[in-house]
Amino acid sequence: MKVLVLGAQRMHGVGRESGNPYDMKQLFIAAPQSPVQTENRVLIPIGLTQSVIDLSEDGFKQFHMAQLSYPVELDVTTDTEFRNGRAVPVVIGFKQKAA
């Protein structure tokens, strides 16, 4: 899947209330906006917005080691993982788009 990657991050620590450890890796991509029109709200999109996709451990390592200049257009590979009882798409790696 070809995407415009804006950046990535890893956030880990211990939950304040639960005391449980967490480790989240995320990829930020540019995505088209969708117009919304309801009785109470109208959204008129112009340009792109940021969308977030989960990253696998190996995917994050690849981004971290690649030392890319952002934003960058990449061909990302996705898989499906089950997290908290639901299937979610996860980026597992990428190839740089040919010039």
PDB file of N, CA and C in Angstrom:
ATOM      1  N   MET A   1       0.857  -1.164   0.000  1.00  0.00           N
ATOM      2  CA  MET A   1       0.000   0.000   0.000  1.00  0.00           C
ATOM      3  C   MET A   1       0.909   1.235   0.000  1.00  0.00           C
ATOM      4  N   LYS A   2       0.737   2.084  -1.007  1.00  0.00           N
ATOM      5  CA  LYS A   2       1.557   3.296  -1.101  1.00  0.00           C
ATOM      6  C   LYS A   2       0.945   4.397  -0.239  1.00  0.00           C
ATOM      7  N   VAL A   3       1.771   4.985   0.610  1.00  0.00           N
ATOM      8  CA  VAL A   3       1.298   6.027   1.523  1.00  0.00           C
ATOM      9  C   VAL A   3       2.347   7.127   1.650  1.00  0.00           C
ATOM     10  N   LEU A   4       1.896   8.311   2.051  1.00  0.00           N
ATOM     11  CA  LEU A   4       2.794   9.412   2.388  1.00  0.00           C
ATOM     12  C   LEU A   4       2.972   9.376   3.901  1.00  0.00           C
ATOM     13  N   VAL A   5       4.157   8.987   4.340  1.00  0.00           N
ATOM     14  CA  VAL A   5       4.441   8.830   5.769  1.00  0.00           C
ATOM     15  C   VAL A   5       4.926  10.157   6.333  1.00  0.00           C
ATOM     16  N   LEU A   6       4.269  10.592   7.409  1.00  0.00           N
ATOM     17  CA  LEU A   6       4.624  11.844   8.079  1.00  0.00           C
ATOM     18  C   LEU A   6       5.602  11.625   9.223  1.00  0.00           C
ATOM     19  N   GLY A   7       5.580  10.424   9.810  1.00  0.00           N
ATOM     20  CA  GLY A   7       6.463  10.115  10.925  1.00  0.00           C
ATOM     21  C   GLY A   7       6.006   8.860  11.644  1.00  0.00           C
ATOM     22  N   ALA A   8       6.723   8.503  12.693  1.00  0.00           N
ATOM     23  CA  ALA A   8       6.395   7.330  13.505  1.00  0.00           C
ATOM     24  C   ALA A   8       6.785   7.623  14.945  1.00  0.00           C
ATOM     25  N   GLN A   9       6.236   6.840  15.865  1.00  0.00           N
ATOM     26  CA  GLN A   9       6.621   7.003  17.268  1.00  0.00           C
ATOM     27  C   GLN A   9       6.421   5.706  18.031  1.00  0.00           C
ATOM     28  N   ARG A  10       7.187   5.581  19.109  1.00  0.00           N
ATOM     29  CA  ARG A  10       7.007   4.509  20.085  1.00  0.00           C
ATOM     30  C   ARG A  10       6.815   5.175  21.438  1.00  0.00           C
ATOM     31  N   MET A  11       5.765   4.755  22.128  1.00  0.00           N
ATOM     32  CA  MET A  11       5.501   5.273  23.468  1.00  0.00           C
ATOM     33  C   MET A  11       5.322   4.067  24.381  1.00  0.00           C
ATOM     34  N   HIS A  12       6.106   4.025  25.463  1.00  0.00           N
ATOM     35  CA  HIS A  12       5.981   2.910  26.395  1.00  0.00           C
ATOM     36  C   HIS A  12       6.123   3.422  27.814  1.00  0.00           C
ATOM     37  N   GLY A  13       5.557   2.664  28.732  1.00  0.00           N
ATOM     38  CA  GLY A  13       5.593   3.059  30.131  1.00  0.00           C
ATOM     39  C   GLY A  13       4.658   2.187  30.945  1.00  0.00           C
ATOM     40  N   VAL A  14       4.169   2.749  32.037  1.00  0.00           N
ATOM     41  CA  VAL A  14       3.254   2.049  32.943  1.00  0.00           C
ATOM     42  C   VAL A  14       2.013   2.917  33.105  1.00  0.00           C
ATOM     43  N   GLY A  15       0.844   2.293  32.933  1.00  0.00           N
ATOM     44  CA  GLY A  15      -0.415   3.017  33.061  1.00  0.00           C
ATOM     45  C   GLY A  15      -0.584   3.598  34.453  1.00  0.00           C
ATOM     46  N   ARG A  16      -0.988   4.849  34.518  1.00  0.00           N
ATOM     47  CA  ARG A  16      -1.143   5.547  35.794  1.00  0.00           C
ATOM     48  C   ARG A  16      -2.188   4.872  36.678  1.00  0.00           C
ATOM     49  N   GLU A  17      -3.344   4.566  36.109  1.00  0.00           N
ATOM     50  CA  GLU A  17      -4.422   3.988  36.914  1.00  0.00           C
ATOM     51  C   GLU A  17      -4.296   2.480  37.070  1.00  0.00           C
ATOM     52  N   SER A  18      -3.989   1.778  35.973  1.00  0.00           N
ATOM     53  CA  SER A  18      -3.967   0.313  36.015  1.00  0.00           C
ATOM     54  C   SER A  18      -2.661  -0.247  36.561  1.00  0.00           C
ATOM     55  N   GLY A  19      -1.569   0.482  36.373  1.00  0.00           N
ATOM     56  CA  GLY A  19      -0.263  -0.035  36.760  1.00  0.00           C
ATOM     57  C   GLY A  19       0.280  -1.055  35.772  1.00  0.00           C
ATOM     58  N   ASN A  20      -0.438  -1.266  34.666  1.00  0.00           N
ATOM     59  CA  ASN A  20      -0.011  -2.232  33.657  1.00  0.00           C
ATOM     60  C   ASN A  20       0.961  -1.583  32.672  1.00  0.00           C
ATOM     61  N   PRO A  21       1.958  -2.348  32.230  1.00  0.00           N
ATOM     62  CA  PRO A  21       2.881  -1.804  31.241  1.00  0.00           C
ATOM     63  C   PRO A  21       2.194  -1.686  29.877  1.00  0.00           C
ATOM     64  N   TYR A  22       2.628  -0.697  29.085  1.00  0.00           N
ATOM     65  CA  TYR A  22       2.136  -0.562  27.717  1.00  0.00           C
ATOM     66  C   TYR A  22       3.304  -0.240  26.802  1.00  0.00           C
ATOM     67  N   ASP A  23       3.151  -0.587  25.533  1.00  0.00           N
ATOM     68  CA  ASP A  23       4.172  -0.325  24.524  1.00  0.00           C
ATOM     69  C   ASP A  23       3.451  -0.159  23.188  1.00  0.00           C
ATOM     70  N   MET A  24       3.337   1.083  22.725  1.00  0.00           N
ATOM     71  CA  MET A  24       2.604   1.377  21.496  1.00  0.00           C
ATOM     72  C   MET A  24       3.561   1.939  20.454  1.00  0.00           C
ATOM     73  N   LYS A  25       3.452   1.395  19.254  1.00  0.00           N
ATOM     74  CA  LYS A  25       4.232   1.887  18.126  1.00  0.00           C
ATOM     75  C   LYS A  25       3.240   2.287  17.037  1.00  0.00           C
ATOM     76  N   GLN A  26       3.370   3.518  16.516  1.00  0.00           N
ATOM     77  CA  GLN A  26       2.392   4.037  15.570  1.00  0.00           C
ATOM     78  C   GLN A  26       3.067   4.725  14.394  1.00  0.00           C
ATOM     79  N   LEU A  27       2.401   4.628  13.238  1.00  0.00           N
ATOM     80  CA  LEU A  27       2.841   5.282  12.017  1.00  0.00           C
ATOM     81  C   LEU A  27       1.817   6.354  11.668  1.00  0.00           C
ATOM     82  N   PHE A  28       2.285   7.550  11.330  1.00  0.00           N
ATOM     83  CA  PHE A  28       1.410   8.657  10.968  1.00  0.00           C
ATOM     84  C   PHE A  28       1.486   8.862   9.459  1.00  0.00           C
ATOM     85  N   ILE A  29       0.332   8.789   8.792  1.00  0.00           N
ATOM     86  CA  ILE A  29       0.293   8.940   7.344  1.00  0.00           C
ATOM     87  C   ILE A  29      -0.684  10.047   6.957  1.00  0.00           C
ATOM     88  N   ALA A  30      -0.474  10.602   5.769  1.00  0.00           N
ATOM     89  CA  ALA A  30      -1.413  11.580   5.221  1.00  0.00           C
ATOM     90  C   ALA A  30      -2.559  10.807   4.580  1.00  0.00           C
ATOM     91  N   ALA A  31      -3.779  11.245   4.839  1.00  0.00           N
ATOM     92  CA  ALA A  31      -4.958  10.556   4.319  1.00  0.00           C
ATOM     93  C   ALA A  31      -5.975  11.576   3.831  1.00  0.00           C
ATOM     94  N   PRO A  32      -6.783  11.186   2.843  1.00  0.00           N
ATOM     95  CA  PRO A  32      -7.822  12.106   2.386  1.00  0.00           C
ATOM     96  C   PRO A  32      -8.873  12.312   3.463  1.00  0.00           C
ATOM     97  N   GLN A  33      -9.465  13.486   3.469  1.00  0.00           N
ATOM     98  CA  GLN A  33     -10.550  13.775   4.402  1.00  0.00           C
ATOM     99  C   GLN A  33     -11.883  13.438   3.738  1.00  0.00           C
ATOM    100  N   SER A  34     -12.874  13.176   4.540  1.00  0.00           N
ATOM    101  CA  SER A  34     -14.215  12.894   4.031  1.00  0.00           C
ATOM    102  C   SER A  34     -15.167  13.998   4.461  1.00  0.00           C
ATOM    103  N   PRO A  35     -16.006  14.457   3.532  1.00  0.00           N
ATOM    104  CA  PRO A  35     -16.994  15.464   3.923  1.00  0.00           C
ATOM    105  C   PRO A  35     -18.061  14.847   4.823  1.00  0.00           C
ATOM    106  N   VAL A  36     -18.614  15.660   5.701  1.00  0.00           N
ATOM    107  CA  VAL A  36     -19.688  15.224   6.596  1.00  0.00           C
ATOM    108  C   VAL A  36     -20.796  16.261   6.528  1.00  0.00           C
ATOM    109  N   GLN A  37     -22.013  15.782   6.397  1.00  0.00           N
ATOM    110  CA  GLN A  37     -23.150  16.695   6.448  1.00  0.00           C
ATOM    111  C   GLN A  37     -24.279  15.996   7.192  1.00  0.00           C
ATOM    112  N   THR A  38     -24.586  16.524   8.378  1.00  0.00           N
ATOM    113  CA  THR A  38     -25.698  16.027   9.176  1.00  0.00           C
ATOM    114  C   THR A  38     -26.593  17.209   9.518  1.00  0.00           C
ATOM    115  N   GLU A  39     -27.635  16.939  10.251  1.00  0.00           N
ATOM    116  CA  GLU A  39     -28.547  18.003  10.654  1.00  0.00           C
ATOM    117  C   GLU A  39     -27.838  19.064  11.497  1.00  0.00           C
ATOM    118  N   ASN A  40     -26.857  18.634  12.302  1.00  0.00           N
ATOM    119  CA  ASN A  40     -26.202  19.539  13.250  1.00  0.00           C
ATOM    120  C   ASN A  40     -24.777  19.937  12.885  1.00  0.00           C
ATOM    121  N   ARG A  41     -24.232  19.337  11.813  1.00  0.00           N
ATOM    122  CA  ARG A  41     -22.823  19.602  11.534  1.00  0.00           C
ATOM    123  C   ARG A  41     -22.523  19.461  10.052  1.00  0.00           C
ATOM    124  N   VAL A  42     -21.635  20.331   9.571  1.00  0.00           N
ATOM    125  CA  VAL A  42     -21.145  20.249   8.202  1.00  0.00           C
ATOM    126  C   VAL A  42     -19.624  20.358   8.253  1.00  0.00           C
ATOM    127  N   LEU A  43     -18.945  19.424   7.605  1.00  0.00           N
ATOM    128  CA  LEU A  43     -17.488  19.448   7.505  1.00  0.00           C
ATOM    129  C   LEU A  43     -17.133  19.536   6.034  1.00  0.00           C
ATOM    130  N   ILE A  44     -16.406  20.584   5.669  1.00  0.00           N
ATOM    131  CA  ILE A  44     -15.964  20.772   4.294  1.00  0.00           C
ATOM    132  C   ILE A  44     -14.448  20.584   4.288  1.00  0.00           C
ATOM    133  N   PRO A  45     -13.969  19.430   3.840  1.00  0.00           N
ATOM    134  CA  PRO A  45     -12.534  19.150   3.896  1.00  0.00           C
ATOM    135  C   PRO A  45     -11.762  19.840   2.777  1.00  0.00           C
ATOM    136  N   ILE A  46     -10.570  20.268   3.114  1.00  0.00           N
ATOM    137  CA  ILE A  46      -9.627  20.817   2.143  1.00  0.00           C
ATOM    138  C   ILE A  46      -8.282  20.169   2.435  1.00  0.00           C
ATOM    139  N   GLY A  47      -7.742  19.469   1.473  1.00  0.00           N
ATOM    140  CA  GLY A  47      -6.436  18.843   1.648  1.00  0.00           C
ATOM    141  C   GLY A  47      -6.498  17.513   2.378  1.00  0.00           C
ATOM    142  N   LEU A  48      -5.428  17.215   3.077  1.00  0.00           N
ATOM    143  CA  LEU A  48      -5.260  15.924   3.737  1.00  0.00           C
ATOM    144  C   LEU A  48      -5.334  16.063   5.249  1.00  0.00           C
ATOM    145  N   THR A  49      -5.483  14.929   5.919  1.00  0.00           N
ATOM    146  CA  THR A  49      -5.450  14.876   7.372  1.00  0.00           C
ATOM    147  C   THR A  49      -4.478  13.775   7.790  1.00  0.00           C
ATOM    148  N   GLN A  50      -4.166  13.710   9.054  1.00  0.00           N
ATOM    149  CA  GLN A  50      -3.282  12.669   9.579  1.00  0.00           C
ATOM    150  C   GLN A  50      -4.109  11.468  10.010  1.00  0.00           C
ATOM    151  N   SER A  51      -3.648  10.284   9.623  1.00  0.00           N
ATOM    152  CA  SER A  51      -4.263   9.041  10.064  1.00  0.00           C
ATOM    153  C   SER A  51      -3.187   8.233  10.778  1.00  0.00           C
ATOM    154  N   VAL A  52      -3.586   7.415  11.743  1.00  0.00           N
ATOM    155  CA  VAL A  52      -2.639   6.645  12.552  1.00  0.00           C
ATOM    156  C   VAL A  52      -2.861   5.158  12.304  1.00  0.00           C
ATOM    157  N   ILE A  53      -1.767   4.435  12.042  1.00  0.00           N
ATOM    158  CA  ILE A  53      -1.807   2.985  11.868  1.00  0.00           C
ATOM    159  C   ILE A  53      -0.812   2.386  12.852  1.00  0.00           C
ATOM    160  N   ASP A  54      -1.193   1.291  13.505  1.00  0.00           N
ATOM    161  CA  ASP A  54      -0.276   0.620  14.424  1.00  0.00           C
ATOM    162  C   ASP A  54       0.909   0.035  13.658  1.00  0.00           C
ATOM    163  N   LEU A  55       2.062  -0.004  14.318  1.00  0.00           N
ATOM    164  CA  LEU A  55       3.292  -0.574  13.771  1.00  0.00           C
ATOM    165  C   LEU A  55       3.673  -1.808  14.572  1.00  0.00           C
ATOM    166  N   SER A  56       4.150  -2.844  13.889  1.00  0.00           N
ATOM    167  CA  SER A  56       4.689  -4.007  14.595  1.00  0.00           C
ATOM    168  C   SER A  56       6.062  -3.648  15.170  1.00  0.00           C
ATOM    169  N   GLU A  57       6.570  -4.487  16.032  1.00  0.00           N
ATOM    170  CA  GLU A  57       7.912  -4.275  16.602  1.00  0.00           C
ATOM    171  C   GLU A  57       8.955  -4.223  15.489  1.00  0.00           C
ATOM    172  N   ASP A  58       8.905  -5.193  14.562  1.00  0.00           N
ATOM    173  CA  ASP A  58       9.866  -5.220  13.459  1.00  0.00           C
ATOM    174  C   ASP A  58       9.688  -4.020  12.537  1.00  0.00           C
ATOM    175  N   GLY A  59       8.439  -3.622  12.305  1.00  0.00           N
ATOM    176  CA  GLY A  59       8.174  -2.448  11.478  1.00  0.00           C
ATOM    177  C   GLY A  59       8.779  -1.196  12.086  1.00  0.00           C
ATOM    178  N   PHE A  60       8.622  -1.025  13.402  1.00  0.00           N
ATOM    179  CA  PHE A  60       9.194   0.148  14.061  1.00  0.00           C
ATOM    180  C   PHE A  60      10.719   0.131  13.963  1.00  0.00           C
ATOM    181  N   LYS A  61      11.321  -1.032  14.164  1.00  0.00           N
ATOM    182  CA  LYS A  61      12.784  -1.137  14.062  1.00  0.00           C
ATOM    183  C   LYS A  61      13.263  -0.728  12.674  1.00  0.00           C
ATOM    184  N   GLN A  62      12.522  -1.157  11.627  1.00  0.00           N
ATOM    185  CA  GLN A  62      12.912  -0.798  10.269  1.00  0.00           C
ATOM    186  C   GLN A  62      12.846   0.718  10.068  1.00  0.00           C
ATOM    187  N   PHE A  63      11.773   1.356  10.531  1.00  0.00           N
ATOM    188  CA  PHE A  63      11.670   2.814  10.409  1.00  0.00           C
ATOM    189  C   PHE A  63      12.769   3.508  11.211  1.00  0.00           C
ATOM    190  N   HIS A  64      13.034   3.025  12.409  1.00  0.00           N
ATOM    191  CA  HIS A  64      14.034   3.650  13.280  1.00  0.00           C
ATOM    192  C   HIS A  64      15.421   3.589  12.655  1.00  0.00           C
ATOM    193  N   MET A  65      15.757   2.449  12.067  1.00  0.00           N
ATOM    194  CA  MET A  65      17.093   2.261  11.502  1.00  0.00           C
ATOM    195  C   MET A  65      17.259   2.926  10.135  1.00  0.00           C
ATOM    196  N   ALA A  66      16.162   3.188   9.427  1.00  0.00           N
ATOM    197  CA  ALA A  66      16.246   3.699   8.052  1.00  0.00           C
ATOM    198  C   ALA A  66      16.685   5.157   7.971  1.00  0.00           C
ATOM    199  N   GLN A  67      16.500   5.924   9.026  1.00  0.00           N
ATOM    200  CA  GLN A  67      16.874   7.340   9.050  1.00  0.00           C
ATOM    201  C   GLN A  67      16.351   8.080   7.814  1.00  0.00           C
ATOM    202  N   LEU A  68      15.041   8.003   7.616  1.00  0.00           N
ATOM    203  CA  LEU A  68      14.384   8.643   6.482  1.00  0.00           C
ATOM    204  C   LEU A  68      14.199  10.135   6.734  1.00  0.00           C
ATOM    205  N   SER A  69      14.027  10.894   5.672  1.00  0.00           N
ATOM    206  CA  SER A  69      13.646  12.306   5.766  1.00  0.00           C
ATOM    207  C   SER A  69      12.148  12.385   5.514  1.00  0.00           C
ATOM    208  N   TYR A  70      11.426  12.952   6.457  1.00  0.00           N
ATOM    209  CA  TYR A  70       9.963  12.994   6.381  1.00  0.00           C
ATOM    210  C   TYR A  70       9.485  14.357   5.912  1.00  0.00           C
ATOM    211  N   PRO A  71       8.337  14.391   5.199  1.00  0.00           N
ATOM    212  CA  PRO A  71       7.504  13.273   4.780  1.00  0.00           C
ATOM    213  C   PRO A  71       8.176  12.486   3.657  1.00  0.00           C
ATOM    214  N   VAL A  72       7.790  11.200   3.533  1.00  0.00           N
ATOM    215  CA  VAL A  72       8.362  10.327   2.514  1.00  0.00           C
ATOM    216  C   VAL A  72       7.278   9.386   1.998  1.00  0.00           C
ATOM    217  N   GLU A  73       7.288   9.154   0.695  1.00  0.00           N
ATOM    218  CA  GLU A  73       6.331   8.230   0.096  1.00  0.00           C
ATOM    219  C   GLU A  73       6.930   6.826   0.122  1.00  0.00           C
ATOM    220  N   LEU A  74       6.206   5.888   0.728  1.00  0.00           N
ATOM    221  CA  LEU A  74       6.684   4.515   0.890  1.00  0.00           C
ATOM    222  C   LEU A  74       5.605   3.523   0.494  1.00  0.00           C
ATOM    223  N   ASP A  75       6.040   2.316   0.187  1.00  0.00           N
ATOM    224  CA  ASP A  75       5.132   1.200  -0.054  1.00  0.00           C
ATOM    225  C   ASP A  75       5.171   0.339   1.209  1.00  0.00           C
ATOM    226  N   VAL A  76       4.139   0.449   2.060  1.00  0.00           N
ATOM    227  CA  VAL A  76       4.134  -0.276   3.332  1.00  0.00           C
ATOM    228  C   VAL A  76       3.433  -1.625   3.180  1.00  0.00           C
ATOM    229  N   THR A  77       3.878  -2.581   3.977  1.00  0.00           N
ATOM    230  CA  THR A  77       3.281  -3.914   4.020  1.00  0.00           C
ATOM    231  C   THR A  77       2.496  -4.026   5.312  1.00  0.00           C
ATOM    232  N   THR A  78       1.263  -4.514   5.210  1.00  0.00           N
ATOM    233  CA  THR A  78       0.415  -4.635   6.395  1.00  0.00           C
ATOM    234  C   THR A  78       0.055  -6.089   6.662  1.00  0.00           C
ATOM    235  N   ASP A  79      -0.341  -6.337   7.882  1.00  0.00           N
ATOM    236  CA  ASP A  79      -0.847  -7.631   8.318  1.00  0.00           C
ATOM    237  C   ASP A  79      -1.982  -7.330   9.285  1.00  0.00           C
ATOM    238  N   THR A  80      -2.668  -8.356   9.720  1.00  0.00           N
ATOM    239  CA  THR A  80      -3.740  -8.184  10.697  1.00  0.00           C
ATOM    240  C   THR A  80      -3.334  -8.865  11.991  1.00  0.00           C
ATOM    241  N   GLU A  81      -3.453  -8.150  13.103  1.00  0.00           N
ATOM    242  CA  GLU A  81      -3.187  -8.715  14.427  1.00  0.00           C
ATOM    243  C   GLU A  81      -4.432  -8.550  15.277  1.00  0.00           C
ATOM    244  N   PHE A  82      -4.586  -9.441  16.243  1.00  0.00           N
ATOM    245  CA  PHE A  82      -5.701  -9.325  17.180  1.00  0.00           C
ATOM    246  C   PHE A  82      -5.198  -8.644  18.443  1.00  0.00           C
ATOM    247  N   ARG A  83      -5.820  -7.518  18.770  1.00  0.00           N
ATOM    248  CA  ARG A  83      -5.455  -6.744  19.958  1.00  0.00           C
ATOM    249  C   ARG A  83      -6.722  -6.416  20.721  1.00  0.00           C
ATOM    250  N   ASN A  84      -6.726  -6.771  21.977  1.00  0.00           N
ATOM    251  CA  ASN A  84      -7.901  -6.535  22.826  1.00  0.00           C
ATOM    252  C   ASN A  84      -9.165  -7.127  22.212  1.00  0.00           C
ATOM    253  N   GLY A  85      -9.024  -8.305  21.609  1.00  0.00           N
ATOM    254  CA  GLY A  85     -10.174  -9.014  21.071  1.00  0.00           C
ATOM    255  C   GLY A  85     -10.690  -8.530  19.733  1.00  0.00           C
ATOM    256  N   ARG A  86      -9.942  -7.662  19.053  1.00  0.00           N
ATOM    257  CA  ARG A  86     -10.404  -7.211  17.738  1.00  0.00           C
ATOM    258  C   ARG A  86      -9.251  -7.230  16.735  1.00  0.00           C
ATOM    259  N   ALA A  87      -9.615  -7.436  15.477  1.00  0.00           N
ATOM    260  CA  ALA A  87      -8.620  -7.469  14.407  1.00  0.00           C
ATOM    261  C   ALA A  87      -8.279  -6.038  13.996  1.00  0.00           C
ATOM    262  N   VAL A  88      -6.982  -5.725  13.960  1.00  0.00           N
ATOM    263  CA  VAL A  88      -6.539  -4.386  13.559  1.00  0.00           C
ATOM    264  C   VAL A  88      -5.427  -4.507  12.512  1.00  0.00           C
ATOM    265  N   PRO A  89      -5.397  -3.588  11.538  1.00  0.00           N
ATOM    266  CA  PRO A  89      -4.293  -3.591  10.575  1.00  0.00           C
ATOM    267  C   PRO A  89      -3.022  -3.067  11.240  1.00  0.00           C
ATOM    268  N   VAL A  90      -1.902  -3.694  10.907  1.00  0.00           N
ATOM    269  CA  VAL A  90      -0.611  -3.326  11.484  1.00  0.00           C
ATOM    270  C   VAL A  90       0.414  -3.265  10.355  1.00  0.00           C
ATOM    271  N   VAL A  91       1.197  -2.190  10.312  1.00  0.00           N
ATOM    272  CA  VAL A  91       2.283  -2.084   9.340  1.00  0.00           C
ATOM    273  C   VAL A  91       3.448  -2.917   9.852  1.00  0.00           C
ATOM    274  N   ILE A  92       3.933  -3.835   8.998  1.00  0.00           N
ATOM    275  CA  ILE A  92       5.019  -4.728   9.418  1.00  0.00           C
ATOM    276  C   ILE A  92       6.343  -4.404   8.730  1.00  0.00           C
ATOM    277  N   GLY A  93       6.329  -3.489   7.758  1.00  0.00           N
ATOM    278  CA  GLY A  93       7.560  -3.108   7.077  1.00  0.00           C
ATOM    279  C   GLY A  93       7.256  -2.205   5.897  1.00  0.00           C
ATOM    280  N   PHE A  94       8.304  -1.853   5.143  1.00  0.00           N
ATOM    281  CA  PHE A  94       8.119  -0.970   3.991  1.00  0.00           C
ATOM    282  C   PHE A  94       9.225  -1.165   2.976  1.00  0.00           C
ATOM    283  N   LYS A  95       8.934  -0.698   1.766  1.00  0.00           N
ATOM    284  CA  LYS A  95       9.922  -0.568   0.703  1.00  0.00           C
ATOM    285  C   LYS A  95       9.860   0.879   0.252  1.00  0.00           C
ATOM    286  N   GLN A  96      11.016   1.458  -0.021  1.00  0.00           N
ATOM    287  CA  GLN A  96      11.009   2.821  -0.534  1.00  0.00           C
ATOM    288  C   GLN A  96      10.508   2.799  -1.965  1.00  0.00           C
ATOM    289  N   LYS A  97       9.668   3.777  -2.291  1.00  0.00           N
ATOM    290  CA  LYS A  97       9.087   3.871  -3.619  1.00  0.00           C
ATOM    291  C   LYS A  97      10.184   4.181  -4.626  1.00  0.00           C
ATOM    292  N   ALA A  98      10.153   3.472  -5.759  1.00  0.00           N
ATOM    293  CA  ALA A  98      11.147   3.708  -6.806  1.00  0.00           C
ATOM    294  C   ALA A  98      10.970   5.101  -7.388  1.00  0.00           C
ATOM    295  N   ALA A  99      12.084   5.742  -7.690  1.00  0.00           N
ATOM    296  CA  ALA A  99      12.039   7.114  -8.225  1.00  0.00           C
ATOM    297  C   ALA A  99      11.577   7.145  -9.659  1.00  0.00           C
TER     298      ALA A  99
END
